[in-house]
Coordinates of C-alpha atoms in Angstrom, one line a residue:
X1 CA 69.1 -81.9 68.9
X2 CA 67.4 -80.9 72.2
X3 CA 70.7 -80.4 73.9
X4 CA 71.8 -78.1 71.0
X5 CA 68.6 -76.0 71.6
X6 CA 69.3 -75.9 75.3
X7 CA 72.9 -74.8 74.8
X8 CA 72.0 -72.1 72.4
X9 CA 69.8 -70.4 75.1
X10 CA 72.7 -70.1 77.5
X11 CA 74.5 -66.8 77.8
X12 CA 78.0 -67.3 76.5
X13 CA 81.1 -66.1 78.3
X14 CA 82.0 -62.5 77.4
X15 CA 78.8 -62.3 75.3
X16 CA 77.1 -58.9 75.4
X17 CA 73.6 -59.1 76.7
X18 CA 72.3 -57.2 73.6
X19 CA 73.5 -59.8 71.3
X20 CA 71.8 -62.5 73.3
X21 CA 68.6 -60.5 73.4
X22 CA 68.8 -60.2 69.6
X23 CA 69.0 -63.9 69.3
X24 CA 66.0 -64.4 71.5
X25 CA 64.0 -61.9 69.4
X26 CA 65.0 -63.8 66.2
X27 CA 63.7 -67.0 67.9
X28 CA 60.3 -65.3 68.4
X29 CA 60.4 -64.1 64.8
X30 CA 61.0 -67.6 63.2
X31 CA 58.4 -69.1 65.5
X32 CA 55.9 -66.4 64.5
X33 CA 56.5 -66.6 60.7
X34 CA 54.0 -69.6 60.4
X35 CA 51.9 -68.7 63.4
X36 CA 51.4 -65.0 64.1
X37 CA 51.4 -61.9 62.0
X38 CA 51.1 -59.8 65.1
X39 CA 54.3 -61.1 66.7
X40 CA 56.2 -60.8 63.4
X41 CA 55.4 -57.0 63.6
X42 CA 56.3 -56.8 67.2
X43 CA 59.8 -58.4 66.7
X44 CA 60.6 -55.6 64.2
X45 CA 60.2 -53.0 66.9
X46 CA 62.0 -55.1 69.5
X47 CA 65.0 -55.6 67.1
X48 CA 65.3 -51.9 66.5
X49 CA 65.0 -51.0 70.2
X50 CA 67.6 -53.6 71.2
X51 CA 69.9 -52.3 68.5
X52 CA 69.7 -48.7 69.8
X53 CA 70.1 -49.9 73.4
X54 CA 73.3 -51.7 72.5
X55 CA 74.9 -48.5 71.3
X56 CA 78.4 -48.9 69.7
X57 CA 76.9 -47.2 66.6
X58 CA 80.2 -46.4 64.9
X59 CA 81.3 -50.1 65.2
X60 CA 78.0 -51.2 63.9
X61 CA 78.0 -48.9 60.9
X62 CA 81.5 -50.0 60.0
X63 CA 80.4 -53.6 60.2
X64 CA 77.4 -53.0 58.0
X65 CA 79.3 -50.9 55.4
X66 CA 81.8 -53.7 55.0
X67 CA 79.1 -56.2 54.4
X68 CA 78.4 -55.9 50.7
X69 CA 75.5 -58.4 50.5
X70 CA 73.7 -56.5 53.3
X71 CA 74.2 -53.2 51.6
X72 CA 72.5 -54.6 48.5
X73 CA 69.5 -55.7 50.5
X74 CA 69.1 -52.5 52.5
X75 CA 69.5 -50.5 49.3
X76 CA 66.1 -51.9 48.1
X77 CA 64.4 -49.9 50.8
X78 CA 65.8 -46.6 49.5
X79 CA 64.7 -47.5 45.9
X80 CA 61.1 -47.3 47.2
X81 CA 62.0 -44.0 49.1
X82 CA 63.2 -42.5 45.8
X83 CA 59.9 -43.7 44.2
X84 CA 58.1 -41.2 46.4
X85 CA 59.5 -38.3 44.3
X86 CA 56.9 -38.9 41.5
X87 CA 54.1 -40.5 43.4
X88 CA 50.7 -38.7 43.7
X89 CA 49.6 -40.5 46.9
X90 CA 52.3 -39.7 49.5
X91 CA 50.1 -40.9 52.4
X92 CA 49.8 -44.4 51.0
X93 CA 53.4 -44.4 49.8
X94 CA 54.8 -43.6 53.3
X95 CA 52.0 -44.9 55.5
X96 CA 51.6 -48.3 53.8
X97 CA 54.3 -49.2 51.3
X98 CA 57.4 -47.8 53.2
X99 CA 56.0 -49.1 56.5
X100 CA 55.7 -52.6 55.0
X101 CA 59.3 -52.3 53.8
X102 CA 60.7 -51.4 57.2
X103 CA 62.1 -55.0 57.7
X104 CA 64.8 -54.1 55.2
X105 CA 66.1 -51.8 58.1
X106 CA 64.7 -53.4 61.3
X107 CA 65.8 -56.9 60.3
X108 CA 68.6 -56.8 57.7
X109 CA 70.4 -53.7 58.8
X110 CA 70.1 -54.5 62.5
X111 CA 71.3 -58.1 62.3
X112 CA 74.0 -57.5 59.7
X113 CA 75.5 -54.6 61.7
X114 CA 75.5 -56.6 64.9
X115 CA 78.0 -59.3 66.0
X116 CA 78.0 -62.6 64.2
X117 CA 75.4 -65.1 65.2
X118 CA 77.2 -68.3 66.4
X119 CA 76.7 -71.4 64.3
X120 CA 75.0 -73.3 67.0
X121 CA 72.3 -70.6 67.3
X122 CA 71.8 -70.5 63.5
X123 CA 71.0 -74.2 63.7
X124 CA 68.6 -73.5 66.6
X125 CA 66.8 -70.9 64.5
X126 CA 66.3 -73.4 61.7
X127 CA 65.0 -76.0 64.1
X128 CA 62.6 -73.6 65.8
X129 CA 61.3 -72.5 62.4
X130 CA 60.8 -76.1 61.2
X131 CA 59.0 -77.1 64.4
X132 CA 56.8 -74.0 64.2
X133 CA 55.8 -75.0 60.6
X134 CA 55.1 -78.5 61.9
X135 CA 52.9 -77.1 64.7
X136 CA 50.9 -75.0 62.3
X137 CA 50.2 -78.1 60.1
X138 CA 49.1 -80.2 63.1
X139 CA 46.6 -77.5 64.2
X140 CA 45.4 -77.3 60.6
X141 CA 45.0 -81.1 60.4
X142 CA 42.8 -81.1 63.5
X143 CA 40.5 -78.8 61.5
X144 CA 40.7 -81.1 58.5
X145 CA 39.8 -84.2 60.6
X146 CA 36.9 -82.4 62.2
X147 CA 35.5 -81.4 58.8
X148 CA 34.8 -77.9 60.2
X149 CA 35.9 -76.1 57.1
X150 CA 34.5 -75.0 53.8
X151 CA 37.7 -74.2 51.9
X152 CA 41.2 -75.7 52.1
X153 CA 42.5 -72.2 52.8
X154 CA 41.1 -72.6 56.3
X155 CA 43.5 -75.4 56.9
X156 CA 46.2 -72.8 57.4
X157 CA 45.1 -71.7 60.9
X158 CA 47.3 -68.6 61.4
X159 CA 48.5 -67.1 58.1
X160 CA 47.5 -67.1 54.5
X161 CA 47.6 -70.7 53.1
X162 CA 49.9 -69.6 50.2
X163 CA 52.5 -68.4 52.7
X164 CA 52.2 -71.6 54.8
X165 CA 52.6 -73.7 51.7
X166 CA 55.9 -71.9 50.8
X167 CA 57.2 -72.6 54.3
X168 CA 56.2 -76.2 54.1
X169 CA 58.1 -76.8 50.9
X170 CA 61.2 -75.2 52.3
X171 CA 61.0 -77.1 55.6
X172 CA 60.6 -80.4 53.8
X173 CA 64.2 -80.0 52.7
X174 CA 65.6 -77.7 55.4
X175 CA 64.9 -79.8 58.4
X176 CA 66.7 -83.0 57.2
X177 CA 69.6 -80.8 56.0
X178 CA 70.0 -79.2 59.4
X179 CA 69.7 -82.6 61.1
X180 CA 72.6 -83.9 58.9
X181 CA 74.7 -80.8 59.5
X182 CA 74.4 -81.4 63.3
X183 CA 76.0 -84.8 62.8
X184 CA 74.2 -86.2 65.9
X185 CA 72.2 -89.4 66.5
X186 CA 70.7 -90.9 63.3
X187 CA 67.5 -91.1 65.2
X188 CA 67.0 -87.4 64.9
X189 CA 67.9 -87.5 61.2
X190 CA 65.2 -90.2 60.6
X191 CA 62.8 -88.2 62.7
X192 CA 63.4 -85.1 60.5
X193 CA 62.7 -87.3 57.4
X194 CA 59.4 -88.4 59.0
X195 CA 58.5 -84.8 59.6
X196 CA 59.2 -84.0 55.9
X197 CA 57.0 -86.9 54.8
X198 CA 54.2 -85.5 57.0
X199 CA 54.7 -82.0 55.6
X200 CA 54.6 -83.4 52.0
X201 CA 51.3 -85.2 52.8
X202 CA 49.8 -82.0 54.4
X203 CA 50.9 -79.9 51.4
X204 CA 48.6 -81.9 49.2
X205 CA 45.8 -81.6 51.7
X206 CA 46.3 -77.8 51.7
X207 CA 46.1 -77.9 47.9
X208 CA 47.8 -74.5 47.4
X209 CA 48.8 -74.2 43.7
X210 CA 51.7 -72.0 44.7
X211 CA 53.0 -74.7 47.0
X212 CA 52.4 -77.5 44.6
X213 CA 54.1 -75.7 41.7
X214 CA 57.0 -74.8 44.0
X215 CA 57.4 -78.4 44.9
X216 CA 57.4 -79.4 41.3
X217 CA 60.0 -76.8 40.5
X218 CA 62.1 -78.0 43.5
X219 CA 61.7 -81.6 42.4
X220 CA 63.0 -80.7 38.9
X221 CA 66.0 -78.9 40.4
X222 CA 66.8 -81.9 42.7
X223 CA 66.4 -84.3 39.9
X224 CA 68.7 -82.4 37.5
X225 CA 71.2 -81.9 40.3
X226 CA 71.2 -85.6 41.0
X227 CA 71.3 -86.7 37.4
X228 CA 74.3 -84.5 36.5
X229 CA 76.4 -86.2 39.1
X230 CA 75.9 -89.6 37.3
X231 CA 77.6 -91.1 34.2
X232 CA 76.3 -89.9 30.8
X233 CA 74.4 -93.1 29.9
X234 CA 72.7 -93.2 33.3
X235 CA 71.8 -89.5 33.0
X236 CA 70.0 -90.2 29.7
X237 CA 68.2 -93.2 31.1
X238 CA 67.1 -91.4 34.3
X239 CA 66.0 -88.2 32.5
X240 CA 64.1 -90.3 29.9
X241 CA 62.4 -92.4 32.5
X242 CA 61.4 -89.4 34.6
X243 CA 60.3 -87.4 31.6
X244 CA 58.1 -90.3 30.3
X245 CA 56.6 -91.0 33.7
X246 CA 55.9 -87.3 34.3
X247 CA 54.4 -86.9 30.8
X248 CA 52.1 -89.9 31.3
X249 CA 51.0 -88.7 34.8
X250 CA 50.4 -85.2 33.5
X251 CA 48.5 -86.4 30.5
X252 CA 46.3 -88.6 32.7
X253 CA 45.5 -85.8 35.2
X254 CA 45.0 -83.1 32.5
X255 CA 42.7 -85.5 30.5
X256 CA 40.7 -86.4 33.6
X257 CA 40.3 -82.7 34.5
X258 CA 39.7 -81.2 31.1
X259 CA 37.4 -83.8 29.6
X260 CA 34.3 -82.8 31.6
X261 CA 35.0 -79.2 30.7
X262 CA 35.1 -79.9 27.0
X263 CA 31.7 -81.6 26.9
X264 CA 28.7 -79.8 25.4
X265 CA 25.5 -81.9 25.8
X266 CA 22.4 -80.3 24.2
X267 CA 18.9 -81.3 25.3
X268 CA 16.4 -82.7 22.8
X269 CA 14.2 -79.8 21.7
X270 CA 11.2 -81.9 22.2
X271 CA 12.1 -82.6 25.9
X272 CA 11.9 -78.9 26.7
X273 CA 8.1 -79.1 26.6
X274 CA 8.0 -82.0 29.1
X275 CA 6.6 -81.7 32.6
X276 CA 8.1 -83.0 35.8
X277 CA 6.9 -86.3 37.3
X278 CA 4.7 -84.2 39.6
X279 CA 3.1 -82.5 36.5
X280 CA 4.8 -79.1 36.9
X281 CA 6.4 -77.2 34.0
X282 CA 10.1 -76.6 33.8
X283 CA 11.9 -73.3 33.5
X284 CA 14.7 -72.9 30.9
X285 CA 17.0 -69.9 30.7
X286 CA 18.1 -69.7 27.1
X287 CA 20.2 -66.6 27.9
X288 CA 22.7 -68.5 30.1
X289 CA 24.6 -71.5 28.8
X290 CA 26.5 -72.2 32.1
X291 CA 27.4 -75.9 32.1
X292 CA 28.6 -78.6 34.5
X293 CA 30.2 -81.6 32.9
X294 CA 28.6 -80.5 29.6
X295 CA 25.0 -80.3 31.0
X296 CA 23.2 -76.9 31.0
X297 CA 22.7 -75.7 34.5
X298 CA 19.8 -73.3 34.0
X299 CA 17.6 -75.8 32.1
X300 CA 14.9 -78.1 33.5
X301 CA 14.4 -76.2 36.7
X302 CA 11.3 -76.6 38.9
X303 CA 12.0 -74.4 41.9
X304 CA 8.9 -75.0 43.9
X305 CA 9.3 -78.8 43.7
X306 CA 13.0 -78.6 44.4
X307 CA 12.6 -76.3 47.3
X308 CA 10.1 -78.5 49.1
X309 CA 12.2 -81.7 48.4
X310 CA 15.4 -80.0 49.5
X311 CA 14.0 -78.5 52.7
X312 CA 12.7 -82.0 53.7
X313 CA 16.3 -83.4 53.5
X314 CA 18.6 -80.6 54.6
X315 CA 19.1 -78.4 57.6
X316 CA 20.0 -75.5 55.2
X317 CA 16.9 -73.7 53.7
X318 CA 16.7 -73.7 50.0
X319 CA 16.7 -69.9 49.9
X320 CA 19.7 -69.6 52.3
X321 CA 23.5 -69.9 51.9
X322 CA 25.6 -73.0 51.8
X323 CA 28.6 -73.4 54.2
X324 CA 30.9 -71.9 51.6
X325 CA 28.8 -68.7 51.6
X326 CA 27.1 -69.2 48.3
X327 CA 23.4 -69.3 47.5
X328 CA 22.6 -73.0 48.0
X329 CA 20.0 -73.1 45.3
X330 CA 22.7 -72.5 42.7
X331 CA 25.0 -75.0 44.3
X332 CA 22.1 -77.5 44.0
X333 CA 21.5 -76.6 40.4
X334 CA 25.2 -77.1 39.5
X335 CA 25.6 -80.4 41.4
X336 CA 22.5 -82.0 39.9
X337 CA 23.5 -80.7 36.5
X338 CA 27.0 -82.3 36.9
X339 CA 25.1 -85.6 37.4
X340 CA 23.0 -85.0 34.4
X341 CA 19.9 -84.8 36.6
X342 CA 16.9 -82.4 36.3
X343 CA 16.4 -79.8 39.0
X344 CA 13.2 -81.2 40.4
X345 CA 12.0 -83.6 43.1
X346 CA 12.8 -86.7 41.1
X347 CA 16.3 -85.4 40.3
X348 CA 17.0 -84.7 44.0
X349 CA 15.8 -88.1 44.9
X350 CA 18.6 -89.7 42.8
X351 CA 21.3 -88.4 45.1
X352 CA 22.2 -89.9 48.5
X353 CA 22.7 -88.3 51.9
X354 CA 26.5 -88.0 51.5
X355 CA 25.8 -86.0 48.4
X356 CA 23.3 -83.8 50.2
X357 CA 26.0 -83.1 52.8
X358 CA 28.5 -82.3 50.1
X359 CA 26.1 -79.8 48.6
X360 CA 25.7 -78.2 52.0
X361 CA 29.5 -77.8 52.2
X362 CA 29.5 -76.1 48.8
X363 CA 30.5 -78.9 46.5
X364 CA 29.2 -78.1 43.0
X365 CA 30.3 -81.2 41.0
X366 CA 30.0 -84.9 41.9
X367 CA 33.5 -85.6 40.5
X368 CA 35.0 -83.5 43.3
X369 CA 33.9 -86.2 45.8
X370 CA 36.3 -88.8 44.4
X371 CA 39.1 -86.7 43.1
X372 CA 42.2 -85.8 45.1
X373 CA 42.1 -82.2 46.3
X374 CA 44.8 -81.2 43.8
X375 CA 42.7 -82.3 40.9
X376 CA 39.6 -80.6 42.4
X377 CA 41.6 -77.3 42.7
X378 CA 42.9 -77.6 39.1
X379 CA 39.4 -78.4 37.8
X380 CA 37.9 -75.4 39.7
X381 CA 40.6 -73.1 38.3
X382 CA 40.1 -74.2 34.7
X383 CA 36.3 -74.0 35.1
X384 CA 36.7 -70.4 36.4
X385 CA 38.8 -69.5 33.5
X386 CA 36.4 -71.1 31.0
X387 CA 33.5 -69.1 32.6
X388 CA 35.7 -65.9 32.4
X389 CA 36.2 -66.5 28.7
X390 CA 32.5 -67.1 28.2
X391 CA 31.2 -64.1 30.1
X392 CA 34.2 -61.8 30.6
X393 CA 32.9 -61.4 34.2
X394 CA 35.6 -62.0 36.8
X395 CA 33.2 -61.9 39.8
X396 CA 33.0 -64.8 42.2
X397 CA 36.3 -66.3 41.6
X398 CA 39.7 -65.2 42.9
X399 CA 41.6 -66.6 39.9
X400 CA 39.6 -64.8 37.3
X401 CA 39.8 -61.6 39.4
X402 CA 43.6 -62.0 39.2
X403 CA 43.5 -62.3 35.4
X404 CA 41.4 -59.2 35.2
X405 CA 43.8 -57.3 37.5
X406 CA 46.9 -58.5 35.6
X407 CA 45.4 -57.1 32.4
X408 CA 44.5 -53.8 34.1
X409 CA 48.0 -53.6 35.7
X410 CA 49.7 -54.1 32.3
X411 CA 47.6 -51.4 30.8
X412 CA 48.6 -49.1 33.6
X413 CA 52.2 -49.9 33.1
X414 CA 52.1 -49.0 29.5
X415 CA 50.9 -45.5 30.5
X416 CA 54.2 -44.8 32.4
X417 CA 56.6 -47.5 31.3
X418 CA 59.9 -45.8 32.2
X419 CA 59.6 -44.8 35.9
X420 CA 56.2 -46.2 36.7
X421 CA 53.4 -44.6 38.8
X422 CA 55.6 -44.2 41.9
X423 CA 55.7 -45.8 45.3
X424 CA 52.2 -44.8 46.5
X425 CA 50.1 -45.0 43.3
X426 CA 49.8 -48.7 42.6
X427 CA 46.1 -48.8 43.5
X428 CA 45.4 -45.7 41.5
X429 CA 47.3 -47.3 38.6
X430 CA 45.2 -50.5 38.7
X431 CA 42.0 -48.5 38.9
X432 CA 43.1 -46.6 35.8
X433 CA 43.8 -49.9 33.9
X434 CA 40.5 -51.4 34.9
X435 CA 38.6 -48.4 33.8
X436 CA 40.5 -48.2 30.5
X437 CA 39.5 -51.8 29.7
X438 CA 35.9 -51.3 30.9
X439 CA 36.2 -54.0 33.4
X440 CA 33.2 -55.4 35.2
X441 CA 35.3 -55.9 38.3
X442 CA 33.8 -54.0 41.2
X443 CA 35.3 -55.9 44.2
X444 CA 38.6 -54.2 44.7
X445 CA 39.8 -56.4 47.6
X446 CA 42.2 -58.0 45.2
X447 CA 43.4 -54.8 43.6
X448 CA 47.0 -55.6 44.3
X449 CA 48.7 -57.0 41.1
X450 CA 49.3 -60.5 42.6
X451 CA 52.4 -60.8 40.5
X452 CA 55.7 -59.5 41.8
X453 CA 57.1 -58.6 38.4
X454 CA 54.0 -56.7 37.4
X455 CA 53.9 -55.0 40.8
X456 CA 57.4 -53.6 40.4
X457 CA 56.8 -52.6 36.8
X458 CA 53.7 -50.6 37.5
X459 CA 55.2 -49.0 40.6
X460 CA 58.8 -48.3 39.4
X461 CA 58.7 -48.8 35.7
X462 CA 61.5 -50.5 33.7
X463 CA 64.2 -48.5 35.4
X464 CA 63.1 -49.5 38.9
X465 CA 62.5 -53.1 37.8
X466 CA 66.1 -53.4 36.6
X467 CA 67.4 -51.8 39.8
X468 CA 65.3 -53.8 42.2
X469 CA 65.9 -57.2 40.7
X470 CA 69.5 -56.2 39.9
X471 CA 70.1 -55.6 43.6
X472 CA 68.6 -59.0 44.5
X473 CA 70.9 -60.6 41.8
X474 CA 74.0 -58.9 43.2
X475 CA 73.0 -59.9 46.7
X476 CA 72.8 -63.6 45.6
X477 CA 76.0 -63.4 43.6
X478 CA 78.1 -61.6 46.3
X479 CA 76.8 -63.6 49.2
X480 CA 77.6 -67.0 47.8
X481 CA 74.4 -68.2 49.4
X482 CA 73.7 -70.6 46.5
X483 CA 76.3 -72.9 47.8
X484 CA 73.8 -73.9 50.4
X485 CA 71.4 -76.5 49.2
X486 CA 68.3 -75.1 51.1
X487 CA 68.9 -71.6 49.7
X488 CA 68.5 -73.0 46.2
X489 CA 65.2 -74.5 47.3
X490 CA 64.3 -71.2 48.8
X491 CA 65.0 -69.2 45.6
X492 CA 62.8 -71.6 43.5
X493 CA 60.0 -71.2 46.0
X494 CA 60.3 -67.4 45.9
X495 CA 60.4 -67.3 42.1
X496 CA 57.3 -69.4 41.8
X497 CA 55.4 -67.4 44.4
X498 CA 56.3 -64.2 42.5
X499 CA 54.3 -65.5 39.5
X500 CA 51.0 -65.5 41.3
X501 CA 51.6 -63.3 44.3
X502 CA 53.7 -60.3 45.5
X503 CA 55.8 -61.8 48.3
X504 CA 58.0 -58.6 48.6
X505 CA 54.8 -56.6 49.3
X506 CA 53.3 -58.7 52.0
X507 CA 54.4 -58.7 55.7
X508 CA 54.8 -62.4 56.3
X509 CA 56.4 -63.3 53.0
X510 CA 58.7 -60.3 53.0
X511 CA 60.0 -61.3 56.5
X512 CA 60.3 -64.9 55.3
X513 CA 62.3 -63.7 52.3
X514 CA 64.6 -61.4 54.3
X515 CA 65.2 -63.8 57.1
X516 CA 66.5 -66.6 54.9
X517 CA 68.5 -64.2 52.7
X518 CA 70.0 -62.9 55.9
X519 CA 70.9 -66.2 57.4
X520 CA 72.1 -68.0 54.3
X521 CA 73.7 -64.9 52.6
X522 CA 75.1 -63.0 55.5
X523 CA 75.2 -64.8 58.8
X524 CA 76.4 -68.2 57.5
X525 CA 79.0 -66.4 55.4
X526 CA 80.8 -65.7 58.7
X527 CA 80.6 -69.3 59.8
X528 CA 83.0 -70.9 57.3
X529 CA 82.7 -74.3 59.0
X530 CA 79.2 -74.6 57.5
X531 CA 80.3 -74.1 53.9
X532 CA 79.8 -77.2 51.8
X533 CA 83.4 -77.2 50.6
X534 CA 84.4 -77.4 54.3
X535 CA 82.2 -80.3 54.9
X536 CA 81.9 -83.2 52.5
X537 CA 78.4 -83.5 51.0
X538 CA 77.0 -81.0 53.5
X539 CA 74.7 -79.7 50.8
X540 CA 72.9 -83.0 50.5
X541 CA 70.0 -84.3 52.5

């Protein structure tokens, strides 16, 4: 594998220097995808400059126009250009949206109009990408071991954790696939398997719901693909076993997570008149029935007692913020309530030093100390939704903000359902929807729809939705990329991410999408020796 990398960086006989430079820039791009937004941007300009320096424009245009899959992808850019005709905010449409869509030209057009990338170098690009993903997880793991983090999002050191999780899932399957295609020493193949096992382990540490759901979708695809190659009776047995095992595991996890949320423990009315062990009265907020594990959070509070007791045990002042950035008094209230303890000196004395440190980190429920991170994340998400249903206030939680914005985006879409609001008016559209529903949401940092399908609908309407996803469909169909096993994995990842994010409207995820569409759907199409039908079982890991 090392020799293949070394050979790919040698200038070939009769190779034009501009083609070699393009390959080097693509190497920087794939290394940067998991590690540097800045360098991803820089590579776009370098690709365009190198394309211009190489000249031969007529030949390049002929090569591009003959490449139907590439034409479909580049056409997506011009759909957004047309959307400027009825937008009200040209500055945002041109300066932000179209600028973000430039990789359709700087990446797809440039590479597809240039000479074919040799097979050896395509392998090298895959290897460099996989190693870069591995590097990002190792740096993140150092942070994890140090404990110097307050949120698992911080375990993605260079890019958004959702984007890293998408790349991890792809690399889990891509790296062994490449190692098998190379047909070299089995040692490298087994090494790639070990890397995949590590990445799987780290994916659960990262606890990105998009990544976990993508993995589940990919797992279902791989299972069905495997099963349908077996005799009918074995198919039935395998599907039945997996379905039963999955159902039991899901039932267990869901039951463990939802049971505390369904509890409603009411205090004895007589106990409300009781005093603390120190003889102080309790405060009870009858207007707020926030609960943790069924216990009312804002009942049985003795702030003065709790403040003194807490300050004697913690380096964080009672009236300050925890390490997660929240007012620590409320973190203490919620944690003690989750244990069924009163918020006074005696209640605090019933928790140990490990629990005090957990509260300092921002842990609000004692169950989170023993649960795997995935269960913690699921419980937090369901708790947020439960609170949103109770108060209709989305503040403080990213998931509930997304629900609020999804509702507002849908209302905005219904205002202009045919052609949408135009390329530059997405933010104005969401503001309109939120105002129409009298939303309490004031923090507009999450104003983007965070759903690719809603994003396209509100921007381009039903007509634009059909055109954009139609072009993507025609690209997939005409390119034949689905014959490559990793590309199927990639499509599942992209589909899942579109449900909770807008990957085509974010720099890293758009370049991630375009690069792998480009390589599997365009570059590998010209390397027939890589096609599965040319190599027996080459689509297997």
